[in-house]
Steps between C-alpha positions, in 0.01 A plus 500: 500500500605398137723210437644425165619146441758482209661202327718462188308244315137420417493153656585625850220768481248255387541293812454812717171589312368144588574561868426870565133632525367835462663802337865418475772687309710234325770622265734318253854664484662308216836349542821697605586824688392755238147335450467467871601860582284657233188312584556577880523857423183489299305314763608759776404800274154359414400311798699661800544144681589506864677158463648323225543103511736365236466129473603205274769245450875528532821298485629348815865595595510403861611124542314478816157540300323301246267529213153596627636704796366858534735814576329810659740777403627699799733645250509536114830588321582559136820283482604641158489866581826654619861607373700305259864596559840382428494285810170353406125557562373639830137477568343847604151623588301540182437868411815615655876531411755517783679827379162675415246426738638243750296295736556236766179322401506174295163376387136559591305408793112466583377676810538291816133499537447342158778260552351384839158463346628280228695285750203463716288374218796263398514354844142393485500363150581150393607491126418218252769241462757535228731216391382303790557752770314784672678811393640741755435877515805688591603883520789604308679700226389490156713602221396672172688516159435504132627144453328166532749295717576147369855456609623332828804725521301828472239351746761414763681841454175693554419304815854541628497889416175583653389212714182511309238240442336571166583668170250634258451788238246768621455533891771748594408730210135496609629564872736805362192661328269450798767640736543822305125539503472423870292178445553204713610191310562131570644253269397118554662239280453129462795289412412328157864392404860480621658740254763235426508357155144361463311823621297531180372128539433537851326824473253342251450180703431664843355817419135412541555353853732752615307795368177387661661495827632831460161643391340333795746678747456831325131480488483429894750803544281729294186387706684553829611848418143599404346340804 
């Protein structure tokens, strides 16, 4: 069993290096969908992983969640992929066009076994306090797009449109490449900001504590899969 653990930026991976022991495949994807997809393809071709875990931080778009909470992605969707017509923009499955290669699918999902393993680990793990509260781990939908969201109106529109919990810039692109190659993929994101006007400041302020919790959870999931 080979597991590749991927993250967008070096700070997230350095925390994982501190927690994981033995021979571990850790990969920095870079920021954005193109970087993430290209690196994922390279990892699959060169290392043939059975599973990819993509981790890191994300913006919170669900008002019921808070900075520090962690979202286990039961589905990842590229919210900026679709059809722009006269009536507006309709999100559609990335890699498909309705009139050429239509599909009823929207987004990408991990296997039920991988999702269950992650939730089992999460249920037995207490995360470190962030902003005076112990963060929650929840299963939900993670949105991916090539924009850093820092606008309450966009944040609220994305939550209303998808019922999603988090927004980021890589996960669903990784999942798309993995799905094409038949590789199981799970995206896990810790919420570092509220995507609403001060997201850049929140990201900088809370990244260390939030990313550490994400790394701790992913490390435990990694160990559980290999056990």
